[in-house]
Each structure stands twice: as C-alpha cells, then as structure tokens.
Coordinates of C-alpha atoms and ligand atoms in Angstrom, one line a residue:
M1 CA 13.8 69.6 -26.3
A2 CA 13.5 71.8 -29.3
L3 CA 15.7 71.2 -32.3
N4 CA 17.4 74.3 -33.6
F5 CA 20.0 75.4 -36.1
G6 CA 20.1 79.1 -37.2
T7 CA 16.6 80.0 -38.2
V8 CA 15.5 76.4 -38.7
S9 CA 13.7 74.7 -35.7
S10 CA 11.3 72.0 -34.8
G11 CA 9.4 71.3 -31.6
L12 CA 8.8 67.6 -32.5
D13 CA 9.7 65.2 -29.7
L14 CA 12.0 62.6 -31.4
E15 CA 12.7 60.7 -28.1
T16 CA 9.5 59.4 -26.6
T17 CA 8.0 56.0 -27.8
G18 CA 5.1 56.4 -30.2
K19 CA 4.3 57.9 -33.6
R20 CA 4.2 61.6 -34.2
G21 CA 4.0 63.8 -37.3
G22 CA 5.2 67.4 -37.2
N23 CA 7.5 69.6 -39.1
F24 CA 10.6 71.7 -39.1
G25 CA 10.3 75.4 -40.0
L26 CA 12.6 77.7 -41.8
A27 CA 12.3 81.4 -41.1
H28 CA 13.0 83.3 -44.3
S29 CA 12.0 86.9 -45.0
D30 CA 11.2 88.1 -48.5
N31 CA 8.1 89.6 -50.0
R32 CA 6.2 86.3 -50.1
F33 CA 7.4 85.0 -46.7
A34 CA 7.6 88.2 -44.7
F35 CA 5.1 86.9 -42.1
S36 CA 5.5 83.1 -42.5
T37 CA 7.5 80.0 -41.6
I38 CA 8.3 77.6 -44.4
Q39 CA 7.3 74.2 -43.0
S40 CA 8.6 70.8 -44.1
P41 CA 7.2 67.5 -42.7
L42 CA 9.2 65.7 -40.1
G43 CA 7.9 62.5 -38.5
V44 CA 9.1 59.9 -36.0
I45 CA 8.0 56.4 -35.1
R46 CA 9.7 54.8 -32.1
G47 CA 9.0 51.3 -31.0
G48 CA 11.9 50.4 -28.8
D49 CA 15.4 51.3 -27.9
G50 CA 17.0 49.7 -31.0
P51 CA 18.9 51.6 -33.7
T52 CA 17.7 54.8 -35.4
A53 CA 17.3 55.2 -39.1
L54 CA 16.9 58.6 -40.8
V55 CA 15.2 58.4 -44.2
C56 CA 15.1 61.5 -46.3
A57 CA 13.8 62.6 -49.7
G58 CA 13.1 65.9 -51.5
N59 CA 16.7 66.9 -51.1
H60 CA 16.2 67.9 -54.7
G61 CA 12.7 69.1 -55.2
D62 CA 11.8 67.5 -58.6
E63 CA 12.6 63.9 -57.6
Y64 CA 9.5 62.1 -56.5
E65 CA 9.8 58.4 -55.9
G66 CA 11.6 59.0 -52.6
Q67 CA 9.1 61.6 -51.4
I68 CA 6.4 58.9 -51.9
I69 CA 8.4 56.2 -50.2
V70 CA 9.1 58.3 -47.0
R71 CA 5.5 59.4 -46.7
R72 CA 4.4 55.7 -47.2
L73 CA 6.7 54.6 -44.4
F74 CA 4.9 57.1 -42.1
E75 CA 1.5 55.9 -43.2
M76 CA 2.1 52.2 -43.0
L77 CA 4.3 51.7 -39.9
E78 CA 3.3 51.8 -36.3
P79 CA 5.5 51.7 -33.2
D80 CA 4.9 48.0 -32.7
D81 CA 6.6 47.4 -36.1
L82 CA 9.8 48.9 -34.9
A83 CA 12.6 47.6 -32.7
G84 CA 14.2 51.1 -32.9
R85 CA 13.3 54.5 -34.2
L86 CA 12.5 55.8 -37.6
I87 CA 13.0 59.6 -38.4
L88 CA 11.3 60.6 -41.6
A89 CA 11.8 63.8 -43.7
P90 CA 10.1 63.5 -47.1
A91 CA 10.6 67.0 -48.4
L92 CA 14.0 68.2 -47.1
N93 CA 14.2 71.2 -49.4
M94 CA 10.5 72.2 -49.3
P95 CA 11.0 75.5 -51.2
A96 CA 12.4 73.5 -54.1
V97 CA 9.6 70.8 -53.8
Q98 CA 7.0 73.5 -54.0
A99 CA 8.7 75.1 -56.9
I100 CA 9.0 71.8 -58.8
S101 CA 12.7 72.5 -58.9
R102 CA 16.0 70.8 -58.3
T103 CA 17.3 73.8 -56.4
S104 CA 15.8 76.4 -54.0
P105 CA 13.9 79.3 -55.6
L106 CA 14.9 81.3 -52.4
D107 CA 18.6 81.4 -52.9
G108 CA 19.4 79.1 -55.9
G109 CA 21.0 76.7 -53.4
N110 CA 21.5 73.0 -54.3
L111 CA 20.9 71.3 -50.9
N112 CA 23.0 68.4 -51.9
R113 CA 26.0 70.7 -52.3
S114 CA 25.3 72.7 -49.1
F115 CA 26.2 70.3 -46.3
P116 CA 27.3 70.5 -43.6
G117 CA 25.5 73.8 -43.7
Q118 CA 25.9 77.2 -42.1
A119 CA 23.7 79.0 -39.5
Y120 CA 22.3 82.2 -40.9
G121 CA 24.0 81.3 -44.2
G122 CA 20.9 81.4 -46.3
P123 CA 17.9 79.1 -46.5
T124 CA 19.5 76.1 -48.2
R125 CA 22.6 76.0 -46.1
E126 CA 20.5 76.4 -43.0
I127 CA 18.4 73.4 -43.9
A128 CA 21.6 71.4 -44.5
G129 CA 22.9 72.5 -41.1
F130 CA 19.6 71.5 -39.4
V131 CA 19.8 68.0 -40.9
A132 CA 23.6 67.6 -40.2
T133 CA 23.5 68.8 -36.6
Q134 CA 20.0 67.9 -35.4
L135 CA 19.1 64.7 -37.2
M136 CA 22.2 62.9 -38.5
P137 CA 23.8 62.6 -35.0
L138 CA 20.7 60.7 -33.9
A139 CA 21.0 58.1 -36.7
D140 CA 22.8 54.8 -36.9
V141 CA 21.9 54.6 -40.5
A142 CA 20.8 57.3 -43.0
V143 CA 19.1 56.9 -46.4
D144 CA 18.8 59.7 -48.8
L145 CA 16.5 58.9 -51.7
H146 CA 17.1 60.7 -55.1
S147 CA 15.9 60.3 -58.7
G148 CA 17.3 61.9 -61.8
G149 CA 15.0 64.9 -61.6
S150 CA 13.8 66.8 -64.6
G151 CA 17.2 66.9 -66.3
S152 CA 18.2 63.3 -66.5
D153 CA 17.2 59.7 -66.3
Y154 CA 19.1 57.1 -64.3
L155 CA 19.2 53.4 -64.1
D156 CA 17.7 52.5 -60.7
C157 CA 20.9 52.4 -58.6
A158 CA 22.2 52.7 -55.1
Y159 CA 25.1 55.1 -54.7
L160 CA 28.1 53.5 -53.0
C161 CA 30.0 56.7 -52.1
L162 CA 33.5 55.7 -51.2
S163 CA 35.3 57.2 -48.3
N164 CA 38.9 56.9 -47.2
D165 CA 37.8 54.4 -44.5
P166 CA 37.8 50.7 -45.7
A167 CA 35.5 49.7 -42.8
R168 CA 33.0 52.4 -43.7
N169 CA 33.3 51.3 -47.4
A170 CA 32.5 47.7 -46.5
Q171 CA 29.5 48.8 -44.5
T172 CA 28.2 50.9 -47.5
R173 CA 28.7 47.9 -49.8
D174 CA 26.6 45.8 -47.4
L175 CA 23.8 48.4 -47.5
A176 CA 23.9 48.5 -51.3
T177 CA 23.8 44.7 -51.5
V178 CA 20.9 44.6 -49.1
M179 CA 19.1 47.4 -50.9
G180 CA 19.2 45.2 -53.9
L181 CA 18.5 47.8 -56.6
A182 CA 19.4 46.5 -60.1
N183 CA 22.6 48.6 -60.1
T184 CA 25.0 50.2 -57.7
M185 CA 27.2 53.1 -58.8
V186 CA 30.6 53.2 -57.2
V187 CA 31.5 56.8 -56.7
P188 CA 34.9 58.1 -55.8
P189 CA 35.5 59.9 -52.5
S190 CA 34.7 63.7 -52.5
D191 CA 33.1 63.4 -55.9
T192 CA 30.4 65.9 -54.9
P193 CA 31.6 68.0 -52.0
G194 CA 28.9 69.3 -49.8
D195 CA 26.6 66.3 -50.3
F196 CA 24.4 64.5 -47.7
D197 CA 26.6 61.3 -47.9
G198 CA 29.8 62.9 -46.7
S199 CA 28.0 64.8 -43.9
A200 CA 26.3 61.6 -42.7
H201 CA 29.7 59.8 -42.7
A202 CA 31.2 62.6 -40.7
A203 CA 28.3 62.2 -38.2
G204 CA 29.2 58.5 -37.9
C205 CA 26.2 57.1 -39.7
A206 CA 26.1 54.2 -42.0
M207 CA 24.8 55.8 -45.2
I208 CA 23.3 54.8 -48.6
S209 CA 21.8 57.0 -51.2
C210 CA 20.2 56.1 -54.5
E211 CA 18.8 57.2 -57.8
L212 CA 15.3 55.9 -58.7
G213 CA 14.6 56.7 -62.4
G214 CA 14.2 60.3 -63.3
E215 CA 12.9 62.8 -65.8
G216 CA 10.7 64.5 -63.2
K217 CA 8.1 61.8 -63.3
V218 CA 7.1 59.0 -61.0
S219 CA 8.2 55.6 -62.3
L220 CA 6.2 52.7 -60.8
R221 CA 9.1 50.4 -61.5
A222 CA 11.6 52.7 -59.6
L223 CA 9.1 53.4 -56.9
E224 CA 8.5 49.8 -56.0
A225 CA 12.2 48.9 -56.3
G226 CA 13.1 51.7 -53.9
W227 CA 10.3 50.8 -51.5
H228 CA 11.4 47.2 -51.2
G229 CA 15.0 48.3 -51.0
V230 CA 14.3 50.7 -48.1
L231 CA 12.3 48.1 -46.2
R232 CA 15.2 45.6 -46.5
I233 CA 17.7 48.2 -45.2
L234 CA 15.5 49.1 -42.2
A235 CA 15.1 45.4 -41.4
H236 CA 18.8 44.6 -42.0
S237 CA 19.7 47.6 -39.7
G238 CA 17.6 46.3 -36.8
V239 CA 15.2 49.2 -37.0
L240 CA 12.2 47.4 -38.5
N241 CA 10.9 44.1 -37.2
A242 CA 11.3 41.3 -39.7
A243 CA 7.5 40.5 -39.6
A244 CA 6.6 44.1 -40.5
A245 CA 9.1 44.1 -43.4
Q246 CA 7.6 40.9 -44.7
R247 CA 4.0 42.3 -44.3
L248 CA 4.9 45.3 -46.4
G249 CA 6.5 43.1 -49.1
A250 CA 10.2 43.0 -48.3
D251 CA 11.8 40.0 -49.9
T252 CA 15.2 38.6 -50.6
P253 CA 17.4 41.3 -52.3
P254 CA 18.0 40.7 -56.0
K255 CA 21.7 40.7 -56.9
T256 CA 22.9 44.2 -57.7
R257 CA 25.4 45.0 -60.5
F258 CA 28.3 47.3 -59.5
L259 CA 29.1 50.0 -62.1
D260 CA 32.1 52.4 -62.1
L261 CA 31.1 56.1 -61.9
G262 CA 34.7 57.0 -61.3
A263 CA 37.7 57.4 -63.6
E264 CA 36.6 54.6 -65.9
A265 CA 33.2 56.1 -66.7
D266 CA 32.8 57.8 -70.1
T267 CA 30.8 61.0 -70.1
I268 CA 29.7 62.1 -73.5
T269 CA 29.3 65.9 -73.8
A270 CA 27.9 68.1 -76.5
Q271 CA 30.5 70.5 -78.0
S272 CA 28.0 72.6 -80.0
H273 CA 24.5 74.0 -79.8
G274 CA 21.7 71.9 -81.3
L275 CA 19.0 69.3 -81.2
I276 CA 20.2 65.9 -80.0
E277 CA 18.9 62.6 -81.3
P278 CA 19.6 59.6 -79.1
M279 CA 20.8 56.4 -80.9
V280 CA 20.8 54.3 -77.7
Q281 CA 18.6 53.6 -74.8
I282 CA 19.3 53.8 -71.1
G283 CA 20.5 50.4 -69.8
A284 CA 22.0 49.4 -73.2
P285 CA 25.4 47.8 -73.3
I286 CA 27.7 50.1 -75.3
T287 CA 31.0 49.3 -77.1
A288 CA 33.8 51.7 -77.6
G289 CA 33.5 53.5 -81.0
Q290 CA 29.7 53.0 -81.1
P291 CA 27.7 56.1 -82.3
V292 CA 25.4 57.1 -79.4
A293 CA 23.8 60.4 -80.7
R294 CA 23.4 62.8 -83.6
L295 CA 23.5 66.5 -82.9
R296 CA 21.9 68.8 -85.4
N297 CA 22.3 72.5 -86.0
L298 CA 19.0 74.1 -85.0
H299 CA 19.2 76.8 -87.8
D300 CA 20.9 75.2 -90.7
L301 CA 18.9 72.5 -92.4
A302 CA 21.7 71.7 -94.8
A303 CA 24.4 71.2 -92.2
A304 CA 25.3 67.6 -91.7
P305 CA 24.6 66.3 -88.2
D306 CA 27.6 65.7 -85.9
T307 CA 27.8 62.2 -84.5
L308 CA 28.8 61.5 -80.9
F309 CA 30.7 58.3 -80.2
A310 CA 31.3 56.2 -77.1
A311 CA 35.0 56.1 -76.1
K312 CA 34.7 53.1 -73.8
D313 CA 32.7 49.9 -73.3
G314 CA 30.1 49.9 -70.6
I315 CA 26.4 50.3 -69.7
L316 CA 24.5 53.5 -70.5
A317 CA 23.6 54.4 -67.0
I318 CA 22.6 58.1 -67.1
L319 CA 20.8 59.8 -70.0
R320 CA 20.0 63.4 -70.6
A321 CA 16.2 64.3 -70.5
G322 CA 16.2 67.5 -72.6
A323 CA 16.9 67.4 -76.3
I324 CA 18.2 71.0 -76.8
V325 CA 21.9 71.2 -75.8
A326 CA 24.7 73.7 -75.6
P327 CA 28.5 73.1 -75.4
G328 CA 29.3 71.4 -72.1
D329 CA 25.9 69.7 -71.7
H330 CA 26.3 66.0 -71.0
F331 CA 24.4 63.7 -73.2
C332 CA 25.0 60.4 -71.3
V333 CA 27.4 58.6 -69.0
I334 CA 28.6 55.1 -69.8
C335 CA 29.7 53.1 -66.8
P336 CA 31.8 49.9 -67.0
E337 CA 30.9 47.0 -64.8
I338 CA 33.2 46.5 -61.8
S339 CA 34.6 43.1 -61.1
D340 CA 34.5 41.8 -57.5
A341 CA 38.3 42.0 -57.4
R342 CA 38.4 45.6 -58.5
L343 CA 35.6 46.5 -56.1
D344 CA 37.5 44.9 -53.3
A345 CA 40.5 47.0 -54.2
L346 CA 38.5 50.3 -54.4
L347 CA 37.0 49.6 -51.0
Q348 CA 40.4 49.2 -49.5
Q349 CA 41.8 52.5 -50.8
T350 CA 42.5 55.0 -48.0
G351 CA 43.6 57.9 -50.2
Q352 CA 47.0 57.8 -48.6
P353 CA 50.0 57.8 -51.0
Ligands
LIG1 ZN1 18.8 64.3 -56.4

C-alpha cells in the first residue's frame, strides 16, 4: 500500500518481514526541480510482530551525528536481530541536508516547527505531514536525533519534553534514563510548538529526542554516546533483540543528569552588536554573578568591552557557535540541575489550574 500525504509519497512496503531500503519522494516544482522528485531515504527492517520503532534524523539539515546513527542501524541490523520493526529515516528534510542548512532552501521552513504538517502547504509542511500521518501512527516509540547544528553547541543530552499527561511524562523519563546520555534537558510543555515530539505524542508514540554536540561538525564522542543510547532504547522497547544490542556494543546506561531548560534556565543574550569572547566553556558549572563573556564593539578600538554576567547558578549547557552577534542573539544557556523531588513534581503537572 502506497504511503501518501499531499505531494509526498513512498511505495516502500513497511509491513512484510525483511529488510528493504527505499525512499519517500517530495514533488516540488521550481526551476531546479521542474522535472524531478526530491527523494529522501526510508528503510524498514522487520523481524517479528513485536513493537515498531521510528528512528529519524536530518530533521535539521546541518546536524550529522543522528544521520550517521540511522544509516548505521540500517547497515548493521538484519531481520533476525529484531523482535519487531524498525523504520528508519536518516534525512527527513533532504532539501535542508543537501543545502547544509538547518532549514529548507525551498521555502525557508524549519521542519521541527512544521508539525503536524499540511497537505499542499509547501515542501516542509508536506514532509512533516507525511511523517505525522504515514509513519508516526505505525510506531510504538519514536526517536528524533538532533545536534546543535552550525549555530550552537550542546551538551550531549536527551530532551525530556513534558506533556500534560503524567503517565506520558513518566514514560519519557524512562526513555531518557535508558538512553543514558550524560544529561537530560527537561523542557516545558509546548516550548516549541510544531515540533516532532508533540506530534509523536499526539499519535500515541512514546517519544525521545536528543542533542548530540553541535557546531555543524561530527563529534566522535557525541556520535558514540548517541549510538549506544539508541541501541539501549530499541532493546528496552522490545524492538531489538538483546543479543543484537550487545553485539553492537549496547551496555548498561550511564546515569543521566537532569537539567532544567524551563523557567529556571538562564539565557544570556547580547544587547549590542559586536565580537563576543567566551570566558567559560560548555559543561562548566557557573555561579550567579560570574562573568561569562566580553562583547567588543567591532569598529571602536577604544571602546571598553561590555561584560555579560550569569544571573543564576547552573551548568553551561548550550553555547553559541558564531562570534559575531547582534542584539537578541543568545550567547549561552545556563541550566540548573533538577533534584529528583522537583523532577517528580514536574512530571506530575497536568497544566490544569
Ligand atoms: Zn535540530
């Protein structure tokens, strides 16, 4: 049965036992693509009737660790390794991947703000709709692999995106714990409307996303942490046989540290144009009042630099990659650790007054 949403379609059989690689194609007509379909890889490996995992990357085109991990899964796994089914999409927003860009060069769309998508609503919203309507409903668990991209560097972290459903939140914490990245960012509900996470939750999937380094490069540290984390999630979810997970290097998850990317996080933002000089490194513990950067006027050698200070204690979790800034550009985000008790309370919140 063909998969179809708007002008996006795939003839790949996702049902039959076996291993198949194909693609989904986006029809988009401009000068370059007047007589083309923009194809993005889509693969399936089915061993048995167990649960289905959907593992995606390339949601943002300039984030690479996940794109490698998803392609590696297809290369290294066979149907006998799986109790269930694995659906793999390593380059969700292929126009952005090909353009080495976070967003699509076709319509400027940010795929991770375009869910649940719209048929005939432009290329990026059409891809989102294809994923949301054709792939997510098949999945028991979904994994969306990100990195910081060209613009920022992240501590390796899972994203625990809170919902208003305590049972769903407990499930996401389990996935973050099993994934075992060094950190887990706890993100308030609806922090980024239109993202993959919210759409997967709406489709009924367990869901985890993550950030694996950044700066538009491939970090071997982040790549291997993500690889082992994904293998543990697939085994934990009953998709991947334990023997296969072990063969590929899955081990006991390291303990993750939960950080608050909600109201308690401290975002430090430039308020003038200039050249920014970091005074701290990513991962450093920061105390309130500590200077974190100097910002220099590009044109006036005699002007004294401005100093940017932290307002709160925490861990420097996200750091800007570019050194030239304008007012409103974020330099870094400092996230406090979350105690087990506070995390329990956040997971229980329903959003009801
Ligand atoms: Zn991303």
